[in-house]
XYZ file of C-alpha atoms in Angstrom:
675
model
C 0.249 -0.092 -0.124
C 1.721 2.968 -1.090
C 1.551 6.693 -1.854
C -1.638 8.447 -0.734
C -3.061 5.274 0.584
C -0.684 4.975 3.351
C -1.470 6.399 6.827
C 2.057 7.959 6.907
C 1.480 10.262 4.178
C -1.478 12.015 5.952
C -0.246 15.214 7.400
C -1.518 14.434 10.914
C -0.942 16.570 14.057
C -0.080 15.118 17.544
C -2.968 16.748 19.358
C -6.630 17.782 18.092
C -8.754 20.203 20.215
C -12.200 21.628 19.533
C -12.159 25.153 18.372
C -8.785 24.844 16.532
C -9.516 21.438 14.469
C -12.474 19.584 13.266
C -12.023 16.349 14.678
C -14.288 14.313 12.659
C -13.178 15.726 9.303
C -9.556 16.600 9.998
C -8.728 13.261 11.868
C -11.286 10.438 11.734
C -12.286 10.701 8.159
C -8.571 10.796 6.544
C -7.702 8.031 8.769
C -10.658 5.616 8.069
C -10.154 6.439 4.372
C -6.572 4.779 4.514
C -7.000 2.145 7.414
C -7.505 -1.437 6.630
C -8.122 -2.201 10.269
C -9.633 -0.172 12.945
C -9.597 -1.124 16.721
C -11.846 1.325 18.893
C -12.649 1.189 22.524
C -15.158 3.793 23.724
C -17.242 4.732 26.843
C -20.750 5.090 25.718
C -21.727 4.438 21.975
C -24.762 5.824 20.261
C -25.859 6.206 16.738
C -25.025 9.868 16.546
C -21.178 9.539 16.382
C -21.727 7.200 13.230
C -23.866 9.919 11.810
C -21.199 12.304 12.247
C -18.467 10.012 10.785
C -20.513 8.436 8.271
C -18.262 9.800 5.225
C -15.074 8.005 6.807
C -16.885 4.835 7.332
C -18.391 4.891 4.114
C -14.738 5.007 2.411
C -13.802 2.523 5.065
C -16.491 -0.124 4.219
C -15.773 0.504 0.430
C -12.110 -0.819 0.575
C -13.378 -3.791 3.050
C -11.816 -2.568 6.205
C -12.263 -4.541 9.330
C -13.320 -3.210 12.764
C -13.107 -4.219 16.101
C -15.177 -2.310 18.848
C -15.373 -2.329 22.783
C -18.165 -0.218 24.010
C -20.567 -0.062 27.192
C -24.134 -0.005 27.789
C -25.307 2.876 29.768
C -26.242 1.278 32.919
C -28.478 2.808 35.518
C -27.509 2.624 39.353
C -30.174 -0.189 39.539
C -28.646 -1.984 36.722
C -25.298 -2.181 38.723
C -26.873 -3.535 41.867
C -28.908 -6.240 39.930
C -25.415 -7.155 38.057
C -23.908 -8.094 41.480
C -26.999 -10.769 41.823
C -25.134 -12.810 39.135
C -24.630 -13.927 35.455
C -28.073 -14.267 34.406
C -29.074 -10.779 35.545
C -25.948 -9.351 33.854
C -26.681 -10.689 30.742
C -30.297 -9.642 30.651
C -29.689 -6.110 31.727
C -26.787 -5.803 29.193
C -28.911 -7.126 26.360
C -31.791 -4.823 27.119
C -29.775 -1.553 27.450
C -28.061 -2.119 24.349
C -31.251 -2.934 22.360
C -33.134 0.159 23.824
C -30.076 2.575 22.870
C -30.256 0.950 19.352
C -33.944 1.578 19.121
C -33.928 4.925 20.746
C -31.358 6.255 18.237
C -33.004 4.538 15.217
C -34.895 7.494 14.017
C -31.994 9.917 13.611
C -30.610 10.114 10.308
C -27.951 7.040 9.391
C -27.572 6.566 13.277
C -26.634 2.672 13.726
C -27.103 2.128 9.826
C -23.299 2.209 9.192
C -22.755 0.030 12.027
C -25.425 -2.101 11.117
C -24.132 -2.577 7.612
C -20.617 -3.656 8.802
C -21.828 -6.153 11.224
C -24.094 -7.724 8.582
C -21.143 -8.136 6.303
C -18.979 -9.658 9.043
C -16.519 -6.636 9.029
C -17.181 -5.299 12.518
C -16.958 -7.250 15.610
C -18.430 -5.669 18.721
C -17.808 -6.808 22.275
C -19.244 -5.294 25.517
C -17.544 -4.249 28.671
C -19.551 -4.345 31.759
C -18.153 -3.709 35.531
C -17.299 -7.175 37.031
C -18.752 -6.539 40.336
C -21.410 -4.023 39.665
C -19.277 -0.786 40.568
C -17.768 1.655 38.261
C -18.077 2.243 34.678
C -16.139 1.265 31.478
C -15.038 4.992 29.909
C -11.782 4.447 28.361
C -11.390 5.991 24.705
C -8.654 4.863 22.611
C -8.421 3.873 18.906
C -5.765 2.453 16.687
C -5.826 2.665 12.852
C -3.614 0.283 10.672
C -3.101 0.142 6.781
C -1.936 -2.632 4.549
C 1.900 -1.998 5.502
C 1.201 -2.088 9.161
C 1.654 1.528 9.870
C -0.239 2.471 12.792
C -1.904 5.861 14.365
C -3.015 5.516 17.819
C -5.077 8.226 19.671
C -6.628 8.598 23.186
C -8.267 11.254 25.056
C -11.755 12.708 25.840
C -13.416 12.591 22.539
C -16.437 10.206 22.829
C -18.397 8.962 19.791
C -21.403 11.200 20.714
C -22.882 14.457 19.352
C -21.903 15.707 22.820
C -18.492 14.220 22.930
C -17.494 15.451 19.281
C -19.491 18.616 18.611
C -21.198 20.200 21.900
C -18.300 19.965 24.186
C -14.805 21.177 24.223
C -12.613 18.093 23.700
C -9.244 17.148 22.621
C -7.200 13.792 21.712
C -3.608 13.068 21.486
C -2.093 10.998 18.629
C 0.751 8.776 18.325
C 2.438 7.373 15.035
C 4.247 4.072 14.758
C 6.902 5.576 12.305
C 7.729 8.099 15.103
C 7.072 6.585 18.397
C 10.115 6.722 20.608
C 8.116 5.995 23.564
C 6.502 2.983 22.291
C 2.739 4.678 23.118
C 1.335 2.771 19.861
C 2.600 -0.625 20.945
C 1.251 -0.040 24.516
C -1.864 1.037 23.273
C -1.942 -1.937 21.228
C -1.140 -4.306 23.859
C -4.081 -2.505 26.175
C -6.419 -3.169 23.588
C -5.790 -6.678 22.736
C -5.674 -7.270 26.874
C -9.236 -5.621 26.856
C -10.501 -7.739 23.736
C -9.102 -11.019 25.487
C -10.921 -9.981 28.582
C -7.847 -9.887 30.516
C -8.335 -6.334 31.987
C -8.862 -6.103 35.853
C -12.381 -5.312 36.997
C -14.158 -5.633 33.977
C -15.807 -8.367 31.919
C -15.526 -8.338 28.155
C -18.703 -10.207 26.550
C -19.725 -10.975 23.228
C -22.435 -8.722 21.566
C -25.565 -10.371 22.565
C -27.149 -12.245 19.713
C -30.225 -10.423 20.010
C -28.641 -7.142 19.516
C -26.867 -8.598 16.572
C -29.883 -10.015 14.808
C -31.403 -6.397 15.306
C -28.333 -4.835 13.550
C -28.463 -7.312 10.703
C -32.236 -6.572 10.530
C -31.754 -3.093 10.092
C -29.111 -3.717 7.521
C -31.379 -5.813 5.444
C -34.064 -3.692 5.562
C -35.072 -1.199 2.817
C -35.845 1.574 5.074
C -33.059 4.085 6.202
C -34.451 3.965 9.864
C -36.853 1.684 12.165
C -39.618 3.388 14.620
C -38.498 4.357 18.009
C -39.678 1.724 20.465
C -41.307 2.799 23.688
C -40.091 1.055 26.770
C -42.984 -1.160 27.279
C -42.913 -2.310 24.078
C -39.146 -3.171 24.434
C -40.010 -5.512 27.213
C -42.728 -7.516 25.215
C -39.979 -8.237 22.502
C -38.356 -10.307 25.101
C -40.870 -13.095 24.938
C -40.579 -15.896 22.767
C -43.122 -15.266 19.727
C -43.030 -14.693 16.040
C -41.471 -11.607 15.044
C -44.237 -8.698 14.251
C -42.326 -8.095 10.687
C -42.515 -11.979 9.952
C -45.651 -13.913 8.260
C -45.612 -17.677 7.655
C -46.167 -18.393 4.160
C -49.249 -20.697 3.446
C -47.339 -24.068 3.161
C -45.332 -23.199 6.572
C -48.646 -22.678 8.081
C -49.613 -26.089 6.725
C -46.582 -27.715 7.863
C -46.977 -26.357 11.599
C -50.602 -27.706 11.572
C -49.398 -31.032 10.209
C -47.161 -31.522 13.086
C -49.302 -30.130 15.894
C -52.040 -32.484 14.488
C -49.532 -35.557 15.089
C -49.135 -34.584 18.698
C -45.924 -32.490 18.409
C -43.840 -35.326 16.903
C -42.749 -35.861 13.202
C -40.619 -34.938 10.463
C -40.957 -32.244 8.147
C -39.652 -33.108 4.738
C -39.310 -29.450 2.999
C -36.866 -28.459 0.108
C -33.731 -26.818 0.623
C -34.675 -22.808 1.257
C -38.120 -23.134 1.877
C -37.712 -21.961 5.578
C -37.267 -24.802 7.730
C -35.896 -22.870 10.550
C -38.610 -20.341 10.698
C -41.328 -23.285 10.411
C -39.785 -24.887 13.228
C -39.554 -22.160 15.514
C -43.328 -21.216 14.788
C -44.161 -24.748 15.740
C -42.494 -24.293 19.088
C -44.430 -20.815 19.534
C -47.864 -22.895 18.646
C -46.809 -25.528 20.898
C -45.949 -23.165 23.599
C -49.433 -21.543 23.371
C -51.204 -24.891 23.127
C -49.382 -26.442 26.389
C -49.453 -23.150 28.201
C -45.953 -23.520 29.568
C -42.622 -21.745 28.623
C -40.553 -24.550 26.679
C -37.043 -25.949 26.859
C -36.104 -26.185 23.155
C -32.890 -28.248 22.332
C -31.780 -27.794 18.817
C -29.079 -30.331 17.259
C -27.276 -29.726 14.064
C -24.581 -31.553 12.442
C -22.293 -28.436 11.735
C -21.012 -25.391 13.723
C -22.067 -22.866 10.922
C -25.757 -24.235 11.418
C -25.316 -23.556 14.990
C -24.677 -20.055 14.386
C -27.357 -19.565 11.909
C -29.926 -21.013 14.453
C -28.729 -18.682 17.202
C -29.087 -15.692 14.781
C -32.869 -17.045 13.840
C -33.923 -17.978 17.195
C -32.860 -14.452 18.894
C -34.816 -12.856 16.601
C -37.702 -14.674 17.749
C -37.209 -13.249 21.328
C -35.199 -16.269 22.581
C -31.664 -16.094 24.171
C -30.166 -19.317 22.721
C -26.979 -20.779 24.298
C -24.487 -21.651 21.566
C -23.037 -24.858 22.479
C -19.703 -26.018 20.862
C -16.116 -25.921 21.278
C -14.590 -25.129 24.504
C -16.373 -21.569 25.283
C -18.192 -21.155 28.242
C -21.574 -22.747 26.961
C -21.462 -25.079 29.949
C -22.153 -22.104 32.469
C -24.374 -20.358 30.169
C -26.460 -23.610 29.476
C -26.511 -24.279 33.402
C -27.733 -20.759 34.037
C -30.678 -21.238 31.439
C -32.051 -24.653 32.871
C -31.311 -23.737 36.197
C -33.488 -20.395 35.793
C -36.278 -22.485 34.346
C -36.291 -24.989 36.983
C -36.618 -22.371 39.585
C -39.741 -21.132 37.742
C -38.407 -18.883 35.259
C -41.029 -17.220 33.169
C -39.456 -17.431 29.489
C -38.373 -20.258 27.420
C -34.883 -21.241 26.943
C -33.075 -22.796 24.175
C -29.900 -24.454 23.689
C -28.381 -25.247 20.158
C -25.481 -27.705 19.859
C -23.669 -29.629 17.370
C -24.265 -33.383 17.308
C -20.803 -33.750 18.422
C -21.154 -31.530 21.620
C -24.577 -33.059 22.239
C -22.907 -36.570 23.054
C -20.364 -35.100 25.411
C -21.242 -35.963 29.310
C -21.457 -32.215 30.282
C -24.260 -31.679 27.921
C -26.055 -34.723 28.701
C -25.805 -33.755 32.442
C -27.341 -30.266 31.520
C -30.276 -32.382 29.602
C -31.164 -34.281 32.747
C -31.889 -31.196 34.613
C -34.505 -30.275 32.146
C -38.233 -31.210 32.515
C -39.108 -33.494 29.806
C -42.786 -32.526 29.754
C -41.942 -29.185 28.398
C -38.801 -30.150 26.312
C -38.605 -30.030 22.528
C -36.031 -31.637 20.511
C -35.320 -30.342 17.217
C -32.882 -32.019 14.748
C -31.861 -29.930 11.954
C -30.455 -32.138 8.871
C -32.187 -35.050 10.824
C -30.918 -37.789 8.647
C -27.335 -37.218 10.191
C -29.016 -38.273 13.554
C -29.941 -41.821 12.002
C -26.552 -43.253 12.454
C -26.264 -45.866 14.772
C -23.492 -44.139 16.830
C -25.940 -41.064 17.495
C -28.874 -43.000 18.780
C -27.899 -42.302 22.475
C -28.876 -38.745 21.677
C -32.541 -39.833 20.947
C -33.411 -39.285 24.339
C -36.762 -40.538 25.380
C -37.455 -37.883 27.954
C -38.363 -35.249 25.138
C -41.987 -35.200 25.097
C -41.970 -33.223 21.639
C -39.835 -34.162 18.618
C -39.447 -32.373 15.475
C -37.201 -33.506 12.488
C -36.041 -31.271 9.671
C -34.458 -32.351 6.201
C -34.843 -32.183 2.549
C -34.051 -35.558 2.508
C -34.877 -37.622 5.758
C -34.446 -40.976 4.444
C -30.859 -42.133 4.599
C -28.768 -43.134 1.812
C -28.558 -47.101 1.607
C -29.465 -47.312 5.485
C -32.796 -48.552 6.147
C -32.114 -49.632 9.658
C -30.970 -45.704 10.132
C -34.138 -44.512 8.408
C -35.948 -46.853 10.868
C -34.476 -45.515 13.816
C -35.302 -41.534 12.829
C -39.025 -42.549 12.001
C -39.482 -44.735 15.034
C -37.968 -41.838 17.338
C -39.373 -38.901 15.774
C -42.340 -40.367 14.096
C -43.170 -40.182 10.226
C -42.906 -37.592 7.698
C -46.167 -35.464 8.637
C -45.512 -32.836 5.690
C -43.652 -32.635 2.534
C -42.743 -29.675 0.309
C -40.654 -30.539 -2.580
C -38.707 -28.685 -5.059
C -41.293 -28.373 -7.885
C -43.819 -27.297 -5.416
C -41.348 -24.463 -3.874
C -40.834 -23.395 -7.228
C -44.475 -23.138 -8.270
C -45.143 -21.119 -5.032
C -42.168 -18.763 -5.943
C -40.056 -19.460 -2.881
C -37.229 -21.069 -4.851
C -35.901 -19.923 -8.185
C -36.803 -21.772 -11.380
C -33.678 -23.283 -13.258
C -32.348 -24.506 -16.444
C -30.703 -27.801 -16.395
C -28.138 -28.767 -18.815
C -26.706 -32.362 -18.596
C -23.297 -32.592 -20.536
C -22.113 -35.971 -21.684
C -18.493 -36.526 -21.326
C -16.219 -39.409 -22.672
C -13.253 -41.037 -20.948
C -9.914 -40.688 -22.699
C -8.074 -43.927 -23.494
C -6.049 -44.081 -20.087
C -9.106 -43.555 -18.091
C -11.294 -46.146 -20.113
C -8.617 -48.641 -19.860
C -8.621 -48.101 -15.992
C -12.467 -48.148 -15.970
C -12.861 -51.216 -18.016
C -10.240 -53.113 -15.571
C -12.159 -51.635 -12.620
C -15.458 -52.905 -13.867
C -14.219 -56.439 -14.470
C -12.943 -56.762 -10.849
C -16.016 -55.508 -9.766
C -18.000 -58.087 -11.524
C -15.522 -60.724 -9.988
C -15.968 -59.326 -6.557
C -19.769 -59.574 -7.112
C -19.462 -63.389 -7.947
C -17.073 -64.028 -5.146
C -19.495 -61.892 -2.620
C -16.409 -60.267 -1.352
C -18.176 -57.091 0.016
C -15.189 -55.401 1.340
C -13.346 -55.404 -2.059
C -16.391 -54.438 -3.780
C -16.879 -51.287 -1.700
C -13.372 -50.380 -2.547
C -13.906 -51.034 -6.118
C -17.151 -49.221 -6.430
C -15.118 -46.173 -4.954
C -12.811 -46.491 -7.839
C -14.990 -46.570 -10.457
C -16.623 -43.292 -9.134
C -13.288 -41.824 -8.805
C -12.390 -42.321 -12.339
C -15.661 -41.066 -13.482
C -15.671 -38.031 -11.390
C -11.784 -37.073 -12.315
C -12.681 -37.575 -16.121
C -10.238 -35.052 -17.778
C -12.895 -34.206 -20.498
C -14.888 -32.271 -17.881
C -11.937 -29.647 -18.038
C -12.189 -29.201 -21.885
C -16.190 -28.949 -21.393
C -15.605 -26.231 -18.429
C -13.299 -24.533 -20.837
C -15.539 -24.286 -23.596
C -18.523 -23.170 -21.433
C -16.993 -20.405 -19.609
C -15.732 -18.914 -23.042
C -19.347 -18.572 -23.918
C -20.744 -17.833 -20.505
C -18.196 -15.981 -18.242
C -18.564 -17.077 -14.477
C -20.326 -14.478 -12.150
C -21.502 -15.737 -8.905
C -20.793 -19.489 -10.134
C -20.196 -22.436 -7.967
C -18.061 -25.332 -9.203
C -18.540 -28.647 -7.266
C -15.591 -30.680 -7.491
C -14.791 -34.243 -6.346
C -11.102 -33.832 -5.256
C -8.572 -31.663 -4.395
C -6.819 -32.472 -7.604
C -9.827 -31.827 -9.665
C -10.404 -28.430 -7.556
C -6.824 -27.451 -8.332
C -7.210 -28.105 -12.055
C -10.898 -26.096 -12.383
C -9.163 -23.247 -10.571
C -6.149 -23.024 -12.979
C -8.796 -23.324 -15.980
C -10.602 -20.608 -14.538
C -7.405 -18.450 -14.056
C -5.993 -19.342 -17.622
C -9.396 -17.733 -19.000
C -8.736 -14.643 -16.999
C -10.806 -15.200 -13.961
C -9.709 -15.098 -10.227
C -11.711 -18.001 -8.463
C -11.401 -19.043 -5.008
C -11.424 -22.380 -3.165
C -13.883 -23.049 -0.659
C -13.278 -26.361 1.220
C -13.341 -27.588 4.945
C -9.516 -26.548 5.187
C -10.570 -22.608 5.224
C -10.845 -20.986 8.686
C -14.491 -19.931 9.451
C -13.663 -16.272 9.102
C -12.033 -16.773 5.726
C -15.010 -18.607 4.568
C -17.491 -15.924 5.674
C -14.901 -13.426 3.844
C -15.305 -15.642 0.713
C -19.078 -15.730 0.893
C -19.394 -12.129 1.227
C -17.200 -11.519 -1.844
C -19.025 -14.067 -3.720
C -22.386 -12.426 -2.848
C -21.186 -9.114 -3.780
C -19.700 -10.358 -7.194
C -16.396 -9.474 -6.149
C -15.276 -13.021 -6.595
C -16.743 -14.567 -9.624
C -16.564 -18.107 -8.826
C -16.092 -20.583 -5.839
C -14.597 -23.757 -6.376
C -15.741 -25.932 -3.677
C -15.217 -29.571 -2.397
C -17.998 -31.169 0.118
C -17.908 -27.841 2.148
C -21.040 -26.339 0.164
C -23.130 -29.476 0.300
C -25.251 -28.619 3.587
C -26.356 -25.509 5.286
C -24.428 -22.728 3.692
C -26.883 -19.934 2.825
C -25.524 -17.994 -0.436
C -28.775 -17.219 -2.449
C -26.947 -14.779 -4.767
C -25.654 -17.961 -6.531
C -26.721 -17.766 -10.166
C -25.325 -21.228 -11.583
C -23.428 -23.960 -10.685
C -21.184 -26.669 -12.391
C -21.421 -30.191 -10.994
C -18.173 -32.032 -11.749
C -18.666 -34.359 -8.570
C -21.378 -36.871 -9.805
C -23.341 -38.542 -7.010
C -26.160 -41.177 -6.796
C -26.718 -40.275 -3.253
C -30.231 -38.073 -3.354
C -29.160 -36.217 -0.125
C -25.842 -34.982 -1.836
C -27.209 -33.985 -5.141
C -30.698 -32.508 -3.531
C -28.522 -30.279 -1.256
C -26.025 -29.285 -4.095
C -29.508 -28.089 -6.210
C -30.585 -26.209 -3.020
C -27.504 -23.888 -2.815
C -28.439 -22.773 -6.207
C -32.344 -22.257 -5.892
C -32.430 -19.701 -3.126
C -34.116 -16.483 -4.131
C -32.295 -13.026 -4.183
C -32.617 -9.721 -5.456
C -32.485 -9.406 -9.250
C -32.430 -13.329 -9.668
C -34.746 -14.289 -12.195
C -33.601 -18.008 -12.635
C -30.735 -20.223 -11.914
C -28.772 -22.559 -14.171
C -27.379 -26.072 -13.342
C -24.615 -27.602 -15.608
C -24.186 -31.403 -14.858
C -21.283 -33.204 -16.192
C -22.274 -36.904 -16.975
C -19.736 -39.802 -17.802
C -21.384 -43.065 -18.930
C -19.412 -45.425 -20.630
C -20.375 -48.273 -22.898
C -22.561 -51.076 -20.955
C -20.740 -54.168 -19.553
C -22.907 -55.957 -17.565
C -26.036 -56.213 -15.179
C -24.213 -54.867 -12.032
C -22.685 -51.769 -13.731
C -26.337 -51.193 -15.319
C -27.410 -51.046 -11.411
C -24.800 -48.518 -10.823
C -25.553 -46.310 -14.034
C -29.134 -46.056 -12.976
C -28.337 -44.495 -10.090
C -26.611 -41.750 -11.831
C -29.395 -41.400 -14.559
C -32.022 -41.149 -11.870
C -30.283 -37.843 -10.507
C -30.300 -36.449 -13.965
C -34.011 -37.274 -14.318
C -35.018 -35.824 -11.290
C -33.121 -32.768 -12.050
C -34.636 -32.397 -15.355
C -38.258 -32.849 -14.274
C -38.340 -29.828 -11.841
C -36.418 -27.545 -14.577
C -37.701 -25.211 -16.977
C -36.309 -27.261 -19.761
C -37.426 -30.846 -18.846
C -37.822 -32.191 -22.421
C -34.625 -30.773 -23.700
C -32.757 -32.114 -20.645
C -33.927 -35.813 -21.184
C -33.191 -35.501 -24.747
C -29.620 -35.343 -23.723
C -29.352 -39.052 -22.182
C -31.930 -40.656 -24.123
C -29.408 -42.541 -26.014
C -27.917 -43.730 -23.060
C -31.264 -44.679 -21.477
C -32.027 -46.540 -24.572
C -28.431 -48.377 -24.624
C -28.997 -49.373 -20.899
C -32.754 -50.578 -21.167
C -33.771 -47.818 -18.842
C -36.178 -45.449 -20.709
C -38.974 -47.180 -18.339
C -37.276 -44.730 -15.601
C -38.670 -41.436 -17.203
C -42.351 -42.413 -16.328
C -41.171 -42.157 -12.612
C -39.784 -38.464 -12.880
C -42.719 -36.542 -14.907
């Protein structure tokens, strides 16, 4: 980062004072325009300061700067007294005061909006400083700007990010520069901030931003309005109750799903297409159940992946719950015990624990569950098919009076015993809403489906023929273990066919990638597709399980904004990742497993502004028929093609591509099952 973009090129002073300087225009705005990182600790934070500094933050946002903020709610004397009573009181009070401050400032022009945008884009992380023993206040004011060459500008003083602090009162700040810092003031302030951020500052507890507050900020960012109404204090208190948000309305099919589950006695599975709002539907089920039994509930949500836990926490917070995020080595144990103990002692609110399947199996989580009153307990299993594995059977606790499973594909692939376990515990599928119905209801995007036939090259064909011969031998010998390995080798050859790369090269020459996903079967294929895209002049990014969570969020944000034209993925986008902006997908990783290919299609069909339809390009490799067992394997692949074609905008054209193969393999009769 050179020239005018660097902090050291600014003509900064070592002190700014009201009367002789405009702190916002002369200091904040220039530094924010050049900084890529901004750490800030303030006393009290309101929307007024954001309005004053909007120009600087706008520049900061455009060049993708990242910000960390430590702030404090404006606590009253009775709040400080209540905080001394325990962690549960502290959490409730802090959340309430932050929500009140947010709502009360919402009517002012641009207040909180710039903050909300940065939070929603995962570019701003906020932590809250609260007195540890209920005495004193957090009122530190320090900031540190950094640029891409790690030059830093630190400042401290009495300027507070409020109208009173920056405009009305006489204020001053002292400024320090890393390139002229003989007293190490920048380094010292950096160490102090990092200690504060890590909650290592005496007399203070520094906690994460409450989920309800983050959800409200995200809601503001997503709203088309420039502000939200000021909410009266009594109305604020009402929002604390678990209920359907005022701005949310169930779609008719969601209402039908809730009615079906309730009619089944609060047990059953909802089989709903990816992207049709299973989370909101299940929360509506819980509200309806609570109203019917006239008791506050204990909701336990179990999901297979961490990112789904995070999504559930955000959604549940918007419905007035205070969900406990249970995974990893965080302090979820204390929070979970506080929640269940409060309810057991007669608490007047529903509680919610959201856990990964792995955490749900540990002894600490099971101990928490034993404290819950089963008569008011609802278990919600998201992507419920995962729970059917034999080693997860212990998680299906009989104490839960109410049970709800969610999945687009509840039946487990080639696992009848696991599917039976699920249906025995949760009950049958009580409501089904598939892709075709979802597209007709305009809650998923229509799509064009383009199967593309690919031939194996000479070397690949030799390997394939040899593998099929060995498969036939293993079938005759009934060698199940060897048969499994050989089937995997057959799929590997088909998935890795080099002809797919040539087809990709031809396709992107005609249709440049934009918000495009490439599903790959292996790291080798992922690298080859990435190189093909780069050779054509595009800059793709890999999206796999290897990238850290923060990096993956940055990739998704860049992809949604079209800064990244293509994501080249391997497995990591199969389930639960919400990227509605996706316009098209190229499927190089063939799969006969309905769960995998339905989830991949679901990533592409979510609705987004300006998205009229989606496109799916599916590469199909089907060599010449050799025997009956191979015919069975090919049938699985062609069933996927027929399924995708049936719900598409161009079913006849898609079927015509594979008609010769259906004929050669004597599988034309399958077409009738997918019309």
